[in-house]
PDB file of C-alpha atoms in Angstrom:
ATOM      1  CA  UNK A  21     -53.813  58.997 -49.794  1.00 92.00           C
ATOM      2  CA  UNK A  22     -54.004  56.874 -46.687  1.00 92.00           C
ATOM      3  CA  UNK A  23     -52.978  53.312 -45.806  1.00 93.00           C
ATOM      4  CA  UNK A  24     -55.493  50.924 -44.226  1.00 91.00           C
ATOM      5  CA  UNK A  25     -54.660  47.259 -43.701  1.00 91.00           C
ATOM      6  CA  UNK A  26     -51.751  47.410 -46.195  1.00 93.00           C
ATOM      7  CA  UNK A  27     -53.889  48.949 -48.920  1.00 93.00           C
ATOM      8  CA  UNK A  28     -53.550  52.472 -50.292  1.00 94.00           C
ATOM      9  CA  UNK A  29     -56.667  54.574 -50.758  1.00 93.00           C
ATOM     10  CA  UNK A  30     -57.379  57.923 -52.374  1.00 93.00           C
ATOM     11  CA  UNK A  31     -59.916  59.388 -49.967  1.00 90.00           C
ATOM     12  CA  UNK A  32     -60.453  62.599 -51.922  1.00 90.00           C
ATOM     13  CA  UNK A  33     -64.103  61.665 -52.644  1.00 88.00           C
ATOM     14  CA  UNK A  34     -64.768  61.592 -48.893  1.00 86.00           C
ATOM     15  CA  UNK A  35     -63.623  65.169 -48.328  1.00 89.00           C
ATOM     16  CA  UNK A  36     -66.590  67.333 -47.360  1.00 88.00           C
ATOM     17  CA  UNK A  37     -68.666  64.145 -46.880  1.00 83.00           C
ATOM     18  CA  UNK A  38     -66.913  62.263 -44.077  1.00 85.00           C
ATOM     19  CA  UNK A  39     -69.042  62.092 -40.911  1.00 81.00           C
ATOM     20  CA  UNK A  40     -65.965  62.800 -38.765  1.00 81.00           C
ATOM     21  CA  UNK A  41     -65.011  65.842 -40.843  1.00 84.00           C
ATOM     22  CA  UNK A  42     -62.157  66.600 -43.201  1.00 87.00           C
ATOM     23  CA  UNK A  43     -59.691  67.134 -40.374  1.00 89.00           C
ATOM     24  CA  UNK A  44     -59.812  63.455 -39.442  1.00 86.00           C
ATOM     25  CA  UNK A  45     -58.807  62.431 -42.958  1.00 88.00           C
ATOM     26  CA  UNK A  46     -56.281  65.198 -43.560  1.00 90.00           C
ATOM     27  CA  UNK A  47     -54.493  64.675 -40.254  1.00 91.00           C
ATOM     28  CA  UNK A  48     -53.667  61.075 -41.223  1.00 91.00           C
ATOM     29  CA  UNK A  49     -52.948  61.682 -44.925  1.00 91.00           C
ATOM     30  CA  UNK A  50     -49.806  59.915 -46.100  1.00 91.00           C
ATOM     31  CA  UNK A  51     -49.748  57.555 -43.104  1.00 92.00           C
ATOM     32  CA  UNK A  52     -50.904  54.116 -42.076  1.00 93.00           C
ATOM     33  CA  UNK A  53     -54.150  54.914 -40.278  1.00 90.00           C
ATOM     34  CA  UNK A  54     -55.229  51.324 -39.648  1.00 88.00           C
ATOM     35  CA  UNK A  55     -55.179  51.648 -35.871  1.00 87.00           C
ATOM     36  CA  UNK A  56     -57.162  54.894 -35.888  1.00 84.00           C
ATOM     37  CA  UNK A  57     -59.603  53.523 -38.469  1.00 83.00           C
ATOM     38  CA  UNK A  58     -60.379  50.478 -36.352  1.00 82.00           C
ATOM     39  CA  UNK A  59     -60.979  52.577 -33.227  1.00 80.00           C
ATOM     40  CA  UNK A  60     -64.192  53.858 -34.801  1.00 78.00           C
ATOM     41  CA  UNK A  61     -67.102  51.842 -36.088  1.00 75.00           C
ATOM     42  CA  UNK A  62     -67.292  51.757 -39.880  1.00 80.00           C
ATOM     43  CA  UNK A  63     -70.200  49.948 -41.510  1.00 83.00           C
ATOM     44  CA  UNK A  64     -69.673  47.058 -43.886  1.00 86.00           C
ATOM     45  CA  UNK A  65     -71.312  49.220 -46.564  1.00 87.00           C
ATOM     46  CA  UNK A  66     -68.720  51.975 -46.108  1.00 83.00           C
ATOM     47  CA  UNK A  67     -65.868  49.429 -46.163  1.00 83.00           C
ATOM     48  CA  UNK A  68     -67.147  47.866 -49.410  1.00 88.00           C
ATOM     49  CA  UNK A  69     -67.644  51.287 -51.010  1.00 85.00           C
ATOM     50  CA  UNK A  70     -64.124  52.313 -49.983  1.00 87.00           C
ATOM     51  CA  UNK A  71     -62.664  49.154 -51.535  1.00 87.00           C
ATOM     52  CA  UNK A  72     -64.672  49.511 -54.743  1.00 91.00           C
ATOM     53  CA  UNK A  73     -64.260  53.243 -55.316  1.00 91.00           C
ATOM     54  CA  UNK A  74     -61.104  54.436 -53.563  1.00 90.00           C
ATOM     55  CA  UNK A  75     -58.563  51.602 -53.597  1.00 94.00           C
ATOM     56  CA  UNK A  76     -55.510  52.521 -55.665  1.00 94.00           C
ATOM     57  CA  UNK A  77     -53.110  49.719 -54.717  1.00 93.00           C
ATOM     58  CA  UNK A  78     -51.450  47.623 -52.059  1.00 93.00           C
ATOM     59  CA  UNK A  79     -48.237  48.006 -50.097  1.00 90.00           C
ATOM     60  CA  UNK A  80     -45.409  45.900 -51.532  1.00 89.00           C
ATOM     61  CA  UNK A  81     -45.074  42.586 -49.640  1.00 87.00           C
ATOM     62  CA  UNK A  82     -41.742  43.482 -48.028  1.00 86.00           C
ATOM     63  CA  UNK A  83     -43.302  46.579 -46.433  1.00 87.00           C
ATOM     64  CA  UNK A  84     -46.579  45.080 -45.213  1.00 86.00           C
ATOM     65  CA  UNK A  85     -47.471  44.851 -41.546  1.00 85.00           C
ATOM     66  CA  UNK A  86     -49.239  41.866 -40.020  1.00 84.00           C
ATOM     67  CA  UNK A  87     -51.823  43.734 -37.972  1.00 71.00           C
ATOM     68  CA  UNK A  88     -53.580  40.660 -36.618  1.00 68.00           C
ATOM     69  CA  UNK A  89     -50.443  39.063 -35.190  1.00 62.00           C
ATOM     70  CA  UNK A  90     -49.065  42.346 -33.894  1.00 53.00           C
ATOM     71  CA  UNK A  91     -52.242  43.379 -32.098  1.00 50.00           C
ATOM     72  CA  UNK A  92     -52.519  39.946 -30.520  1.00 51.00           C
ATOM     73  CA  UNK A  93     -48.958  39.986 -29.171  1.00 48.00           C
ATOM     74  CA  UNK A  94     -47.890  43.520 -28.394  1.00 47.00           C
ATOM     75  CA  UNK A  95     -50.462  46.040 -29.544  1.00 49.00           C
ATOM     76  CA  UNK A  96     -50.757  48.307 -32.542  1.00 47.00           C
ATOM     77  CA  UNK A  97     -48.725  51.094 -30.966  1.00 50.00           C
ATOM     78  CA  UNK A  98     -45.492  49.107 -31.134  1.00 48.00           C
ATOM     79  CA  UNK A  99     -46.328  48.086 -34.687  1.00 45.00           C
ATOM     80  CA  UNK A 100     -46.460  51.694 -35.740  1.00 47.00           C
ATOM     81  CA  UNK A 101     -43.159  52.418 -34.046  1.00 48.00           C
ATOM     82  CA  UNK A 102     -41.523  49.450 -35.798  1.00 45.00           C
ATOM     83  CA  UNK A 103     -42.837  50.522 -39.163  1.00 46.00           C
ATOM     84  CA  UNK A 104     -40.577  53.546 -39.306  1.00 47.00           C
ATOM     85  CA  UNK A 105     -41.554  56.348 -41.589  1.00 53.00           C
ATOM     86  CA  UNK A 106     -44.983  55.645 -43.019  1.00 55.00           C
ATOM     87  CA  UNK A 107     -44.558  58.361 -45.607  1.00 53.00           C
ATOM     88  CA  UNK A 108     -41.308  56.774 -46.811  1.00 55.00           C
ATOM     89  CA  UNK A 109     -43.124  53.453 -46.982  1.00 55.00           C
ATOM     90  CA  UNK A 110     -45.821  55.003 -49.109  1.00 52.00           C
ATOM     91  CA  UNK A 111     -43.299  56.652 -51.394  1.00 53.00           C
ATOM     92  CA  UNK A 112     -41.532  53.324 -51.908  1.00 56.00           C
ATOM     93  CA  UNK A 113     -44.913  51.869 -52.856  1.00 52.00           C
ATOM     94  CA  UNK A 114     -45.502  54.611 -55.423  1.00 52.00           C
ATOM     95  CA  UNK A 115     -42.044  54.043 -56.918  1.00 51.00           C
ATOM     96  CA  UNK A 116     -42.777  50.404 -57.740  1.00 52.00           C
TER      97      UNK A 116
END
């Protein structure tokens, strides 16, 4: 599982098929990888396929991050630091 833009995805189907290799996915498993995801170009087709086939849920509203506002004001790096434990955030999501 990985978090992108406050949505949780099961990326298991991408293992052994991801152009960047499995290591890219596995190294960010259980975390919010929005910043890393946006550093690389992903086609609209791949984004739609991800949403249709791999989306398992969304982060609860109280735990969501406003990426657009944060990037505009202070950068994604500080957003990640403010978020605290991404794994704990994910586990709270799964508990709801």
